[in-house]
Amino acid sequence: MPTYPFYQVDAFANQPFEGNQACVMPMEAFLPDDILLKIAAENNVAETAYLVPQADGVWALRWFTPAVEVPLCGHATLASAHVLFDAGGYDADILHFDTVQSGRLSVRRLDDGRLEMDFPSAPIRPVPVTDEIVAALGARPLEAWGGMFYAARFDSPDAVKQLSPDLKALKALGAEGGGWDRGNFGCFALGGDGVEVTSRFFAPGSGIDEDPATGSWHTMLSRILGTHFDLPEAACWQAYPGRGARVDVRLEGDRVKLVGRAVTVIEGQFRL
């Protein structure tokens, strides 16, 4: 019976039960896609990350939700780097991931123990706030942008925290031409408790009703903040009910740095 190392990590978390759960599975070669998807469905967390070594300091990386393979995932990348630094014995200060759709991603270990990810930040554009979207969100945003996702700005952190969208309706909506242009909505407001921005991320289009901590969403959010609100650097709080996640962002040209911590909560073997 084949076995594979298995780690479950709370990413963008300072302690267990915060941030977002990711499973990380190092292997010598990628298994067939249908098996990778079945494993992710069995794990039943937001993302499972698969790592295959390529060269010294370089790994191939793929991410699967329980429903689909995704082109970019921040929290599972953070979790993967955490596993390599913490349990994998990797002792350099920077490592690299080669991905299918997002190119090379780098993660640096900072002096204070936090991990800094270097990600692409795709272009954004203003988009209409339609009556369908207002009905699905259950509230009217002040303005919205399209890009990798649909991003909607509200007037206060409380308005974001109080959202209770119709997820079935939301799944069919979005901004045309995005990376995930249907059923993936980031909702945010300026301000919050000790942070510059408070947000939530709803992703029924990716098989996740609401994601607890979303690095890919923060790459888009960082571009909005830097371009439209003179906030090239910001502390952000993703206000998932009952958990919550701190993500620090810094926009640098067409790249963004995402900074956070991670904690391993389960370690073992996955048996096939």
Short mmCIF file of C-alpha atoms in Angstrom, two decimals:
data_model
loop_
_atom_site.label_atom_id
_atom_site.label_comp_id
_atom_site.label_asym_id
_atom_site.label_seq_id
_atom_site.Cartn_x
_atom_site.Cartn_y
_atom_site.Cartn_z
CA MET A 1 0.00 0.00 0.00
CA PRO A 2 1.68 3.28 -1.09
CA THR A 3 2.01 5.95 1.59
CA TYR A 4 2.78 9.65 1.31
CA PRO A 5 3.85 12.17 3.97
CA PHE A 6 0.91 14.27 5.07
CA TYR A 7 0.76 17.59 6.91
CA GLN A 8 -2.25 19.70 7.81
CA VAL A 9 -1.32 23.32 8.41
CA ASP A 10 -3.18 26.40 9.59
CA ALA A 11 -1.84 29.10 7.27
CA PHE A 12 -1.87 32.84 7.97
CA ALA A 13 -2.16 31.81 11.62
CA ASN A 14 -0.19 32.45 14.81
CA GLN A 15 -1.69 29.44 16.58
CA PRO A 16 -4.00 26.49 15.86
CA PHE A 17 -7.62 27.17 14.89
CA GLU A 18 -6.78 30.42 13.09
CA GLY A 19 -6.22 31.18 9.42
CA ASN A 20 -6.98 28.66 6.69
CA GLN A 21 -6.43 24.93 6.63
CA ALA A 22 -4.25 23.41 3.92
CA CYS A 23 -2.99 19.88 3.47
CA VAL A 24 0.55 19.48 2.13
CA MET A 25 1.74 16.24 0.52
CA PRO A 26 5.33 15.93 -0.74
CA MET A 27 5.85 13.15 -3.32
CA GLU A 28 8.49 12.02 -5.80
CA ALA A 29 6.21 12.53 -8.84
CA PHE A 30 2.68 13.79 -9.33
CA LEU A 31 0.01 11.10 -9.29
CA PRO A 32 -2.67 11.13 -12.05
CA ASP A 33 -4.93 14.17 -11.86
CA ASP A 34 -8.03 12.15 -10.96
CA ILE A 35 -6.21 10.68 -7.94
CA LEU A 36 -4.94 14.10 -6.85
CA LEU A 37 -8.51 15.38 -6.98
CA LYS A 38 -9.82 12.40 -5.02
CA ILE A 39 -7.20 12.94 -2.33
CA ALA A 40 -8.15 16.62 -2.09
CA ALA A 41 -11.82 15.66 -1.78
CA GLU A 42 -10.92 13.15 0.95
CA ASN A 43 -8.94 15.79 2.82
CA ASN A 44 -11.92 18.16 2.48
CA VAL A 45 -10.12 21.39 3.31
CA ALA A 46 -9.90 24.49 1.14
CA GLU A 47 -6.75 23.32 -0.69
CA THR A 48 -4.39 20.38 -0.84
CA ALA A 49 -0.89 21.22 -2.11
CA TYR A 50 1.29 18.63 -3.85
CA LEU A 51 5.07 19.12 -3.93
CA VAL A 52 7.60 17.40 -6.20
CA PRO A 53 11.34 18.24 -5.93
CA GLN A 54 12.91 19.65 -9.12
CA ALA A 55 16.37 20.93 -8.16
CA ASP A 56 18.17 22.30 -5.13
CA GLY A 57 15.76 24.76 -3.54
CA VAL A 58 13.08 24.30 -6.24
CA TRP A 59 9.83 22.29 -6.11
CA ALA A 60 6.97 21.86 -8.56
CA LEU A 61 3.71 22.83 -6.86
CA ARG A 62 0.05 22.19 -7.67
CA TRP A 63 -3.09 23.07 -5.70
CA PHE A 64 -6.47 21.31 -5.62
CA THR A 65 -9.70 22.21 -3.86
CA PRO A 66 -12.12 19.32 -3.21
CA ALA A 67 -13.67 20.21 -6.59
CA VAL A 68 -11.05 21.65 -8.99
CA GLU A 69 -7.37 22.37 -9.59
CA VAL A 70 -6.72 26.11 -9.16
CA PRO A 71 -4.14 28.33 -10.91
CA LEU A 72 -2.97 30.14 -7.77
CA CYS A 73 -3.32 29.59 -4.03
CA GLY A 74 -1.57 31.69 -1.43
CA HIS A 75 -2.38 29.97 1.85
CA ALA A 76 -1.41 26.51 0.57
CA THR A 77 1.85 27.95 -0.79
CA LEU A 78 2.56 29.43 2.63
CA ALA A 79 1.73 26.05 4.19
CA SER A 80 4.04 24.26 1.73
CA ALA A 81 6.95 26.56 2.51
CA HIS A 82 6.29 26.16 6.23
CA VAL A 83 6.46 22.36 5.90
CA LEU A 84 9.73 22.48 3.94
CA PHE A 85 11.34 24.90 6.37
CA ASP A 86 9.91 23.34 9.54
CA ALA A 87 9.74 19.58 8.88
CA GLY A 88 11.64 19.12 5.63
CA GLY A 89 15.00 20.25 6.94
CA TYR A 90 15.44 22.97 4.31
CA ASP A 91 17.86 25.43 5.90
CA ALA A 92 18.35 28.19 3.29
CA ASP A 93 16.37 31.42 3.68
CA ILE A 94 14.54 31.28 0.32
CA LEU A 95 12.88 28.55 -1.70
CA HIS A 96 11.10 28.49 -5.05
CA PHE A 97 7.98 26.85 -6.45
CA ASP A 98 7.38 26.28 -10.16
CA THR A 99 3.67 26.30 -11.00
CA VAL A 100 1.68 25.52 -14.13
CA GLN A 101 -0.23 28.80 -14.52
CA SER A 102 1.41 31.28 -12.14
CA GLY A 103 5.08 30.82 -13.01
CA ARG A 104 7.77 30.77 -10.36
CA LEU A 105 6.78 31.77 -6.84
CA SER A 106 9.37 32.44 -4.15
CA VAL A 107 9.07 32.31 -0.36
CA ARG A 108 11.60 33.89 1.97
CA ARG A 109 11.99 33.20 5.68
CA LEU A 110 12.27 36.52 7.53
CA ASP A 111 14.35 37.12 10.64
CA ASP A 112 11.24 37.18 12.84
CA GLY A 113 10.09 33.77 11.57
CA ARG A 114 7.35 35.04 9.29
CA LEU A 115 7.27 33.88 5.67
CA GLU A 116 7.20 36.38 2.78
CA MET A 117 5.74 35.17 -0.52
CA ASP A 118 6.49 36.85 -3.86
CA PHE A 119 3.43 36.55 -6.12
CA PRO A 120 2.19 38.07 -9.38
CA SER A 121 -0.51 40.72 -9.14
CA ALA A 122 -2.78 40.72 -12.18
CA PRO A 123 -4.36 43.86 -13.71
CA ILE A 124 -7.72 45.14 -12.46
CA ARG A 125 -10.48 47.24 -14.01
CA PRO A 126 -13.69 48.91 -12.73
CA VAL A 127 -16.83 46.84 -13.36
CA PRO A 128 -20.55 47.51 -12.89
CA VAL A 129 -22.42 46.71 -9.70
CA THR A 130 -25.48 45.01 -11.16
CA ASP A 131 -28.82 44.45 -9.49
CA GLU A 132 -28.20 40.69 -9.73
CA ILE A 133 -24.97 41.00 -7.78
CA VAL A 134 -26.57 43.27 -5.17
CA ALA A 135 -29.36 40.71 -4.69
CA ALA A 136 -26.89 37.83 -4.41
CA LEU A 137 -24.63 39.64 -1.93
CA GLY A 138 -27.60 40.95 0.05
CA ALA A 139 -26.07 44.45 0.15
CA ARG A 140 -24.96 47.10 -2.34
CA PRO A 141 -21.21 47.73 -2.70
CA LEU A 142 -19.90 51.25 -3.15
CA GLU A 143 -17.86 50.17 -6.19
CA ALA A 144 -16.37 47.06 -7.78
CA TRP A 145 -13.44 45.79 -9.83
CA GLY A 146 -12.86 42.80 -12.06
CA GLY A 147 -9.64 40.87 -12.43
CA MET A 148 -8.74 37.48 -11.09
CA PHE A 149 -12.00 37.71 -9.08
CA TYR A 150 -14.89 40.12 -8.59
CA ALA A 151 -13.91 42.62 -5.87
CA ALA A 152 -16.59 44.66 -4.11
CA ARG A 153 -15.94 47.54 -1.69
CA PHE A 154 -18.36 48.32 1.15
CA ASP A 155 -18.60 51.33 3.42
CA SER A 156 -17.47 49.75 6.70
CA PRO A 157 -15.86 46.63 8.20
CA ASP A 158 -19.16 45.89 9.96
CA ALA A 159 -20.98 45.82 6.62
CA VAL A 160 -18.47 43.21 5.39
CA LYS A 161 -18.76 41.13 8.56
CA GLN A 162 -22.56 41.15 8.34
CA LEU A 163 -22.74 39.85 4.75
CA SER A 164 -24.83 36.71 4.31
CA PRO A 165 -24.91 36.14 0.54
CA ASP A 166 -27.05 33.80 -1.49
CA LEU A 167 -24.24 31.43 -2.46
CA LYS A 168 -26.26 29.58 -5.09
CA ALA A 169 -26.99 32.85 -6.89
CA LEU A 170 -23.43 34.11 -6.37
CA LYS A 171 -21.98 31.00 -8.02
CA ALA A 172 -23.36 32.04 -11.42
CA LEU A 173 -22.17 35.66 -11.26
CA GLY A 174 -18.88 37.50 -11.68
CA ALA A 175 -16.82 39.78 -13.90
CA GLU A 176 -16.13 38.57 -17.43
CA GLY A 177 -12.60 37.63 -18.36
CA GLY A 178 -11.13 37.01 -14.90
CA GLY A 179 -8.96 34.10 -13.84
CA TRP A 180 -11.97 32.70 -11.99
CA ASP A 181 -14.70 34.81 -13.54
CA ARG A 182 -17.70 33.08 -11.97
CA GLY A 183 -18.64 32.56 -8.36
CA ASN A 184 -15.53 34.04 -6.67
CA PHE A 185 -16.12 37.28 -4.77
CA GLY A 186 -13.81 39.29 -2.52
CA CYS A 187 -15.67 41.80 -0.35
CA PHE A 188 -13.75 44.46 1.58
CA ALA A 189 -13.86 47.75 3.44
CA LEU A 190 -11.16 50.14 4.56
CA GLY A 191 -10.41 50.04 8.28
CA GLY A 192 -10.71 47.48 11.01
CA ASP A 193 -9.35 46.58 14.43
CA GLY A 194 -5.65 47.46 14.16
CA VAL A 195 -5.57 46.94 10.38
CA GLU A 196 -6.05 49.04 7.24
CA VAL A 197 -8.48 46.64 5.52
CA THR A 198 -11.12 44.06 6.49
CA SER A 199 -12.35 41.51 3.95
CA ARG A 200 -14.13 38.21 3.33
CA PHE A 201 -13.91 35.87 0.35
CA PHE A 202 -16.81 33.80 -1.02
CA ALA A 203 -15.90 31.10 -3.54
CA PRO A 204 -18.85 28.83 -4.43
CA GLY A 205 -17.49 28.83 -8.00
CA SER A 206 -14.43 26.95 -6.69
CA GLY A 207 -16.39 24.58 -4.47
CA ILE A 208 -15.87 26.63 -1.26
CA ASP A 209 -18.73 28.61 0.25
CA GLU A 210 -16.40 30.94 2.16
CA ASP A 211 -12.62 30.73 2.37
CA PRO A 212 -11.00 31.52 5.75
CA ALA A 213 -7.75 33.02 4.37
CA THR A 214 -7.06 33.62 0.69
CA GLY A 215 -3.63 34.65 -0.56
CA SER A 216 -4.70 34.88 -4.21
CA TRP A 217 -7.50 37.28 -3.25
CA HIS A 218 -4.97 39.46 -1.42
CA THR A 219 -2.84 39.77 -4.57
CA MET A 220 -5.82 41.45 -6.23
CA LEU A 221 -6.77 43.39 -3.11
CA SER A 222 -3.21 44.72 -2.85
CA ARG A 223 -3.39 46.11 -6.38
CA ILE A 224 -6.71 47.83 -5.64
CA LEU A 225 -5.33 49.34 -2.44
CA GLY A 226 -2.12 50.55 -4.04
CA THR A 227 -3.75 51.87 -7.21
CA HIS A 228 -6.91 53.49 -5.86
CA PHE A 229 -6.33 54.19 -2.16
CA ASP A 230 -2.64 55.10 -1.87
CA LEU A 231 -2.00 51.99 0.26
CA PRO A 232 0.90 50.14 -1.39
CA GLU A 233 1.52 48.47 1.97
CA ALA A 234 -1.28 47.37 4.28
CA ALA A 235 -2.19 45.09 7.15
CA CYS A 236 -5.30 43.12 6.21
CA TRP A 237 -7.72 41.05 8.26
CA GLN A 238 -9.80 38.33 6.60
CA ALA A 239 -12.81 38.14 8.86
CA TYR A 240 -13.94 34.54 8.47
CA PRO A 241 -16.42 33.84 11.30
CA GLY A 242 -14.79 31.94 14.14
CA ARG A 243 -11.22 31.97 12.75
CA GLY A 244 -9.80 35.09 11.13
CA ALA A 245 -6.47 35.62 9.39
CA ARG A 246 -3.84 38.37 9.28
CA VAL A 247 -2.26 38.95 5.86
CA ASP A 248 0.26 41.76 5.36
CA VAL A 249 0.58 42.95 1.75
CA ARG A 250 3.07 45.12 -0.13
CA LEU A 251 2.62 46.03 -3.80
CA GLU A 252 5.84 46.24 -5.81
CA GLY A 253 5.18 46.94 -9.50
CA ASP A 254 3.48 43.93 -11.03
CA ARG A 255 4.34 41.76 -8.00
CA VAL A 256 2.99 41.63 -4.47
CA LYS A 257 4.55 40.41 -1.24
CA LEU A 258 2.26 38.50 1.11
CA VAL A 259 3.54 37.95 4.65
CA GLY A 260 2.22 35.62 7.33
CA ARG A 261 2.83 32.73 9.68
CA ALA A 262 1.74 29.09 9.72
CA VAL A 263 1.32 26.28 12.27
CA THR A 264 1.36 22.50 11.68
CA VAL A 265 -1.59 20.84 13.42
CA ILE A 266 -1.50 17.26 12.01
CA GLU A 267 1.41 15.18 10.73
CA GLY A 268 1.22 11.61 9.45
CA GLN A 269 0.90 9.35 6.39
CA PHE A 270 -1.73 9.23 3.66
CA ARG A 271 -2.38 5.63 2.54
CA LEU A 272 -3.61 4.80 -0.96
#
